[in-house]
Amino acid sequence: MSIFPKNHPFPVEAYFKSTTVLSFAVPKTELGPLIPECLELDTFDDTWGFIAMAMVQTKQLRPKGFPKFLGNDFFLVGFRIFVRYQTSWGKRLRGLYILKSETDKKKMELLGNIFTSYSYTTTDITHVNDANGFRIFSKKSDFNLVFENTAAEVTLPKSSPFSNRKEARRFAGPLPFTFSYNKPKNEVLIIEGVRSNWTPEPLHVVDHSISFLNTLHLKEVKLANAFRIEEVPYQWKKGKKDQWKP
């Protein structure tokens, strides 16, 4: 048993140099079994649920209040499901449920797994920029994402269930809250994120292959949107527990 709390015992701050998010639409009947009973899917048109793959270049990540030079730079990759949660005090929150968390440095894996329940693993992550766009890929985790810069207006993927960019932005992530569930205690841990300068810009996806999505054995997975956000100060508040009553 760990002697350290895994419930985000203190606030954390960082600077998001860039955040790249791809959201995938999955029929709600397929996605529902992947979330705990205390949560419900956040759906579109009462038909589609969504998995987001977020890739974040963080700088100076550290406990809040610590000087910046004590912070660390990490690349983080996370897979999350868009969900909603009804608190015991009657508030309805919109957020994300964690499926998988990866980082490019062992230090982040160790510290992340001491103080959170996100189950970080370390992998290779490469980010390459050129005049035409950029690519993010990993050999170990077996994903490859290629994005193109274009002077034309970026349209939604042909497979997207959204009819316009405004609808798509609702599922661009990250959202204000992240939830973890301790089933034996019927306890939900709520982590609130605070951000500014959050202006998602649509991306043109040239190619994408993500092995992790295949491991979920979902029959229908559609690329719904892709966005990039840059230069964002960000912080996570101290975790807050809530007793869920079935």
mmCIF file of C-alpha atoms in Angstrom:
data_model
loop_
_atom_site.group_PDB
_atom_site.id
_atom_site.type_symbol
_atom_site.label_atom_id
_atom_site.label_comp_id
_atom_site.label_asym_id
_atom_site.label_seq_id
_atom_site.Cartn_x
_atom_site.Cartn_y
_atom_site.Cartn_z
ATOM 1 C CA MET A 1 0.000 0.000 0.000
ATOM 2 C CA SER A 2 1.332 3.435 -0.946
ATOM 3 C CA ILE A 3 2.144 5.794 1.919
ATOM 4 C CA PHE A 4 1.474 8.747 -0.371
ATOM 5 C CA PRO A 5 -2.017 10.035 -1.191
ATOM 6 C CA LYS A 6 -3.055 9.554 -4.825
ATOM 7 C CA ASN A 7 -5.797 12.167 -4.625
ATOM 8 C CA HIS A 8 -4.027 15.277 -5.937
ATOM 9 C CA PRO A 9 -3.154 16.491 -2.413
ATOM 10 C CA PHE A 10 -1.924 19.913 -3.589
ATOM 11 C CA PRO A 11 -2.564 22.270 -6.537
ATOM 12 C CA VAL A 12 -0.238 22.116 -9.540
ATOM 13 C CA GLU A 13 0.552 24.707 -12.202
ATOM 14 C CA ALA A 14 2.226 24.624 -15.598
ATOM 15 C CA TYR A 15 2.465 26.403 -18.918
ATOM 16 C CA PHE A 16 0.973 24.599 -21.907
ATOM 17 C CA LYS A 17 3.226 25.476 -24.809
ATOM 18 C CA SER A 18 0.939 23.584 -27.160
ATOM 19 C CA THR A 19 -2.067 21.299 -26.856
ATOM 20 C CA THR A 20 -3.215 19.114 -29.739
ATOM 21 C CA VAL A 21 -6.532 17.304 -29.351
ATOM 22 C CA LEU A 22 -8.274 14.765 -31.553
ATOM 23 C CA SER A 23 -11.791 13.686 -30.610
ATOM 24 C CA PHE A 24 -13.355 10.478 -31.874
ATOM 25 C CA ALA A 25 -17.074 9.782 -32.025
ATOM 26 C CA VAL A 26 -18.269 6.366 -30.833
ATOM 27 C CA PRO A 27 -21.887 5.149 -30.541
ATOM 28 C CA LYS A 28 -22.950 5.689 -26.946
ATOM 29 C CA THR A 29 -24.011 2.053 -26.615
ATOM 30 C CA GLU A 30 -20.406 0.996 -27.262
ATOM 31 C CA LEU A 31 -18.711 3.629 -25.123
ATOM 32 C CA GLY A 32 -20.976 3.391 -22.076
ATOM 33 C CA PRO A 33 -19.433 0.187 -20.656
ATOM 34 C CA LEU A 34 -15.995 1.897 -20.451
ATOM 35 C CA ILE A 35 -17.026 4.364 -17.743
ATOM 36 C CA PRO A 36 -17.933 3.670 -14.081
ATOM 37 C CA GLU A 37 -21.535 3.644 -12.911
ATOM 38 C CA CYS A 38 -21.205 6.996 -11.136
ATOM 39 C CA LEU A 39 -20.692 8.822 -14.449
ATOM 40 C CA GLU A 40 -22.785 9.248 -17.565
ATOM 41 C CA LEU A 41 -21.657 9.885 -21.089
ATOM 42 C CA ASP A 42 -21.667 13.427 -22.406
ATOM 43 C CA THR A 43 -23.321 12.823 -25.750
ATOM 44 C CA PHE A 44 -24.102 14.623 -28.972
ATOM 45 C CA ASP A 45 -27.534 14.184 -30.564
ATOM 46 C CA ASP A 46 -28.190 11.503 -27.917
ATOM 47 C CA THR A 47 -26.274 9.143 -30.207
ATOM 48 C CA TRP A 48 -22.535 9.741 -29.996
ATOM 49 C CA GLY A 49 -20.088 9.615 -27.117
ATOM 50 C CA PHE A 50 -16.514 10.843 -27.496
ATOM 51 C CA ILE A 51 -12.939 9.791 -26.735
ATOM 52 C CA ALA A 52 -10.309 12.536 -26.804
ATOM 53 C CA MET A 53 -6.610 12.023 -27.394
ATOM 54 C CA ALA A 54 -4.811 15.058 -25.980
ATOM 55 C CA MET A 55 -1.095 15.717 -26.507
ATOM 56 C CA VAL A 56 0.354 18.502 -24.375
ATOM 57 C CA GLN A 57 3.803 20.078 -24.318
ATOM 58 C CA THR A 58 4.086 21.353 -20.742
ATOM 59 C CA LYS A 59 6.727 23.716 -19.358
ATOM 60 C CA GLN A 60 7.645 24.415 -15.732
ATOM 61 C CA LEU A 61 5.162 21.930 -14.276
ATOM 62 C CA ARG A 62 5.390 22.199 -10.476
ATOM 63 C CA PRO A 63 3.355 22.463 -7.268
ATOM 64 C CA LYS A 64 1.555 25.794 -7.200
ATOM 65 C CA GLY A 65 3.597 28.504 -5.532
ATOM 66 C CA PHE A 66 6.963 26.921 -6.276
ATOM 67 C CA PRO A 67 9.372 29.044 -8.360
ATOM 68 C CA LYS A 68 9.390 28.343 -12.095
ATOM 69 C CA PHE A 69 12.999 27.146 -12.124
ATOM 70 C CA LEU A 70 11.941 24.167 -9.986
ATOM 71 C CA GLY A 71 9.410 23.108 -12.609
ATOM 72 C CA ASN A 72 9.915 20.410 -15.220
ATOM 73 C CA ASP A 73 9.097 20.154 -18.919
ATOM 74 C CA PHE A 74 7.135 17.092 -20.020
ATOM 75 C CA PHE A 75 5.204 15.861 -23.022
ATOM 76 C CA LEU A 76 1.925 14.296 -21.923
ATOM 77 C CA VAL A 77 -0.481 12.104 -23.869
ATOM 78 C CA GLY A 78 -3.893 11.257 -22.470
ATOM 79 C CA PHE A 79 -6.966 9.358 -23.597
ATOM 80 C CA ARG A 80 -10.171 10.548 -21.968
ATOM 81 C CA ILE A 81 -13.931 10.030 -22.353
ATOM 82 C CA PHE A 82 -16.304 13.018 -22.210
ATOM 83 C CA VAL A 83 -18.639 12.522 -19.237
ATOM 84 C CA ARG A 84 -20.958 14.235 -16.781
ATOM 85 C CA TYR A 85 -21.249 13.828 -13.018
ATOM 86 C CA GLN A 86 -24.011 14.788 -10.586
ATOM 87 C CA THR A 87 -22.439 15.822 -7.254
ATOM 88 C CA SER A 88 -23.895 15.065 -3.828
ATOM 89 C CA TRP A 89 -24.587 18.800 -3.433
ATOM 90 C CA GLY A 90 -26.695 18.844 -6.591
ATOM 91 C CA LYS A 91 -24.327 20.357 -9.136
ATOM 92 C CA ARG A 92 -23.974 18.822 -12.573
ATOM 93 C CA LEU A 93 -20.377 18.868 -13.814
ATOM 94 C CA ARG A 94 -19.025 18.263 -17.287
ATOM 95 C CA GLY A 95 -15.596 16.703 -17.596
ATOM 96 C CA LEU A 96 -13.397 13.768 -18.537
ATOM 97 C CA TYR A 97 -12.803 10.195 -17.387
ATOM 98 C CA ILE A 98 -9.278 8.836 -17.761
ATOM 99 C CA LEU A 99 -8.542 5.751 -19.857
ATOM 100 C CA LYS A 100 -4.779 6.023 -20.324
ATOM 101 C CA SER A 101 -1.943 8.445 -19.504
ATOM 102 C CA GLU A 102 1.551 8.568 -21.027
ATOM 103 C CA THR A 103 4.596 10.794 -20.718
ATOM 104 C CA ASP A 104 8.022 11.096 -22.297
ATOM 105 C CA LYS A 105 9.984 11.134 -19.021
ATOM 106 C CA LYS A 106 10.349 8.590 -16.227
ATOM 107 C CA LYS A 107 10.324 11.367 -13.623
ATOM 108 C CA MET A 108 6.788 12.337 -14.587
ATOM 109 C CA GLU A 109 5.685 8.713 -14.483
ATOM 110 C CA LEU A 110 7.083 8.256 -10.969
ATOM 111 C CA LEU A 111 5.768 11.507 -9.501
ATOM 112 C CA GLY A 112 2.472 11.278 -11.352
ATOM 113 C CA ASN A 113 1.812 7.816 -9.988
ATOM 114 C CA ILE A 114 2.736 8.823 -6.430
ATOM 115 C CA PHE A 115 0.267 11.691 -6.221
ATOM 116 C CA THR A 116 -2.431 10.751 -8.780
ATOM 117 C CA SER A 117 -4.369 7.689 -9.871
ATOM 118 C CA TYR A 118 -3.745 8.388 -13.572
ATOM 119 C CA SER A 119 -1.476 5.328 -14.015
ATOM 120 C CA TYR A 120 1.204 7.027 -16.119
ATOM 121 C CA THR A 121 3.556 5.001 -18.284
ATOM 122 C CA THR A 122 6.681 6.245 -20.046
ATOM 123 C CA THR A 123 6.979 6.071 -23.810
ATOM 124 C CA ASP A 124 8.873 7.677 -26.662
ATOM 125 C CA ILE A 125 7.126 10.744 -28.092
ATOM 126 C CA THR A 126 8.482 12.677 -31.064
ATOM 127 C CA HIS A 127 7.155 16.029 -32.280
ATOM 128 C CA VAL A 128 8.442 17.234 -35.651
ATOM 129 C CA ASN A 129 7.635 20.578 -37.289
ATOM 130 C CA ASP A 130 8.289 21.687 -40.866
ATOM 131 C CA ALA A 131 6.991 24.304 -43.279
ATOM 132 C CA ASN A 132 4.035 22.133 -44.286
ATOM 133 C CA GLY A 133 2.788 21.196 -40.827
ATOM 134 C CA PHE A 134 3.775 18.885 -38.004
ATOM 135 C CA ARG A 135 3.827 15.249 -36.941
ATOM 136 C CA ILE A 136 3.529 13.579 -33.540
ATOM 137 C CA PHE A 137 4.395 9.905 -33.278
ATOM 138 C CA SER A 138 5.565 7.121 -30.976
ATOM 139 C CA LYS A 139 7.162 3.817 -31.916
ATOM 140 C CA LYS A 140 6.544 2.166 -28.553
ATOM 141 C CA SER A 141 2.925 3.288 -28.238
ATOM 142 C CA ASP A 142 2.387 2.831 -31.975
ATOM 143 C CA PHE A 143 0.616 6.019 -32.949
ATOM 144 C CA ASN A 144 1.276 8.383 -35.825
ATOM 145 C CA LEU A 145 -0.478 11.709 -36.407
ATOM 146 C CA VAL A 146 0.191 14.024 -39.331
ATOM 147 C CA PHE A 147 -1.198 17.557 -39.565
ATOM 148 C CA GLU A 148 -0.962 19.998 -42.448
ATOM 149 C CA ASN A 149 -0.822 23.786 -42.446
ATOM 150 C CA THR A 150 -3.245 25.195 -44.958
ATOM 151 C CA ALA A 151 -4.217 28.678 -46.055
ATOM 152 C CA ALA A 152 -7.755 27.503 -46.734
ATOM 153 C CA GLU A 153 -10.414 27.320 -44.037
ATOM 154 C CA VAL A 154 -10.110 24.012 -42.197
ATOM 155 C CA THR A 155 -13.248 21.932 -42.552
ATOM 156 C CA LEU A 156 -14.426 19.187 -40.220
ATOM 157 C CA PRO A 157 -13.430 15.599 -41.033
ATOM 158 C CA LYS A 158 -15.833 13.904 -43.439
ATOM 159 C CA SER A 159 -16.595 11.318 -40.761
ATOM 160 C CA SER A 160 -17.570 13.936 -38.166
ATOM 161 C CA PRO A 161 -21.124 13.867 -36.748
ATOM 162 C CA PHE A 162 -20.929 17.638 -36.234
ATOM 163 C CA SER A 163 -22.424 20.009 -38.767
ATOM 164 C CA ASN A 164 -20.332 23.041 -37.832
ATOM 165 C CA ARG A 165 -17.282 24.160 -35.871
ATOM 166 C CA LYS A 166 -19.335 25.532 -32.977
ATOM 167 C CA GLU A 167 -20.744 22.079 -32.242
ATOM 168 C CA ALA A 168 -17.287 20.539 -32.603
ATOM 169 C CA ARG A 169 -15.691 22.932 -30.078
ATOM 170 C CA ARG A 170 -17.918 21.579 -27.303
ATOM 171 C CA PHE A 171 -15.956 18.353 -27.566
ATOM 172 C CA ALA A 172 -12.494 19.803 -28.116
ATOM 173 C CA GLY A 173 -11.266 19.174 -24.539
ATOM 174 C CA PRO A 174 -9.714 19.406 -22.064
ATOM 175 C CA LEU A 175 -12.762 20.231 -19.977
ATOM 176 C CA PRO A 176 -12.878 21.958 -16.571
ATOM 177 C CA PHE A 177 -13.105 18.727 -14.563
ATOM 178 C CA THR A 178 -11.480 15.312 -14.483
ATOM 179 C CA PHE A 179 -13.010 12.432 -12.514
ATOM 180 C CA SER A 180 -11.594 9.297 -10.891
ATOM 181 C CA TYR A 181 -13.686 6.664 -9.111
ATOM 182 C CA ASN A 182 -12.861 4.589 -6.041
ATOM 183 C CA LYS A 183 -15.491 1.869 -6.318
ATOM 184 C CA PRO A 184 -14.946 0.156 -2.918
ATOM 185 C CA LYS A 185 -15.571 3.496 -1.175
ATOM 186 C CA ASN A 186 -18.123 4.843 -3.702
ATOM 187 C CA GLU A 187 -15.901 7.916 -3.788
ATOM 188 C CA VAL A 188 -15.441 10.247 -6.745
ATOM 189 C CA LEU A 189 -12.317 12.404 -6.936
ATOM 190 C CA ILE A 190 -12.912 15.696 -8.745
ATOM 191 C CA ILE A 191 -9.968 17.634 -10.165
ATOM 192 C CA GLU A 192 -10.727 21.111 -11.457
ATOM 193 C CA GLY A 193 -8.520 22.694 -14.102
ATOM 194 C CA VAL A 194 -8.210 26.472 -14.457
ATOM 195 C CA ARG A 195 -7.025 28.009 -17.721
ATOM 196 C CA SER A 196 -6.890 31.243 -19.696
ATOM 197 C CA ASN A 197 -6.319 32.211 -23.338
ATOM 198 C CA TRP A 198 -8.153 29.053 -24.392
ATOM 199 C CA THR A 199 -8.828 29.524 -28.121
ATOM 200 C CA PRO A 200 -8.953 26.225 -30.057
ATOM 201 C CA GLU A 201 -7.891 26.491 -33.707
ATOM 202 C CA PRO A 202 -9.041 23.717 -36.072
ATOM 203 C CA LEU A 203 -6.446 21.394 -37.595
ATOM 204 C CA HIS A 204 -6.340 19.566 -40.887
ATOM 205 C CA VAL A 205 -5.531 15.908 -40.206
ATOM 206 C CA VAL A 206 -3.645 14.295 -43.074
ATOM 207 C CA ASP A 207 -3.231 10.889 -41.466
ATOM 208 C CA HIS A 208 -3.826 9.195 -38.124
ATOM 209 C CA SER A 209 -3.232 5.721 -36.740
ATOM 210 C CA ILE A 210 -3.595 4.987 -33.011
ATOM 211 C CA SER A 211 -3.131 1.440 -31.754
ATOM 212 C CA PHE A 212 -4.635 2.137 -28.330
ATOM 213 C CA LEU A 213 -8.062 2.737 -29.840
ATOM 214 C CA ASN A 214 -7.911 -0.734 -31.390
ATOM 215 C CA THR A 215 -7.371 -2.297 -27.958
ATOM 216 C CA LEU A 216 -10.787 -1.011 -26.866
ATOM 217 C CA HIS A 217 -12.479 -3.284 -29.444
ATOM 218 C CA LEU A 218 -14.942 -0.636 -30.542
ATOM 219 C CA LYS A 219 -16.794 -1.412 -33.749
ATOM 220 C CA GLU A 220 -17.305 2.165 -34.904
ATOM 221 C CA VAL A 221 -14.812 4.976 -34.248
ATOM 222 C CA LYS A 222 -15.007 8.191 -36.300
ATOM 223 C CA LEU A 223 -12.636 11.163 -36.256
ATOM 224 C CA ALA A 224 -14.915 14.002 -35.151
ATOM 225 C CA ASN A 225 -12.602 17.016 -34.823
ATOM 226 C CA ALA A 226 -9.021 18.146 -34.319
ATOM 227 C CA PHE A 227 -7.882 21.331 -32.590
ATOM 228 C CA ARG A 228 -4.675 22.990 -31.428
ATOM 229 C CA ILE A 229 -4.289 25.488 -28.589
ATOM 230 C CA GLU A 230 -1.032 27.321 -27.848
ATOM 231 C CA GLU A 231 0.549 29.369 -25.050
ATOM 232 C CA VAL A 232 -1.847 28.687 -22.181
ATOM 233 C CA PRO A 233 -1.160 29.138 -18.432
ATOM 234 C CA TYR A 234 -2.835 26.229 -16.637
ATOM 235 C CA GLN A 235 -3.350 24.932 -13.122
ATOM 236 C CA TRP A 236 -5.037 22.000 -11.424
ATOM 237 C CA LYS A 237 -6.712 22.613 -8.090
ATOM 238 C CA LYS A 238 -6.309 20.289 -5.120
ATOM 239 C CA GLY A 239 -8.462 17.187 -5.490
ATOM 240 C CA LYS A 240 -11.930 17.194 -3.977
ATOM 241 C CA LYS A 241 -13.691 13.991 -2.890
ATOM 242 C CA ASP A 242 -17.414 13.420 -3.222
ATOM 243 C CA GLN A 243 -19.426 10.533 -1.820
ATOM 244 C CA TRP A 244 -21.508 9.012 -4.586
ATOM 245 C CA LYS A 245 -24.736 7.238 -3.658
ATOM 246 C CA PRO A 246 -25.863 4.513 -6.105
#
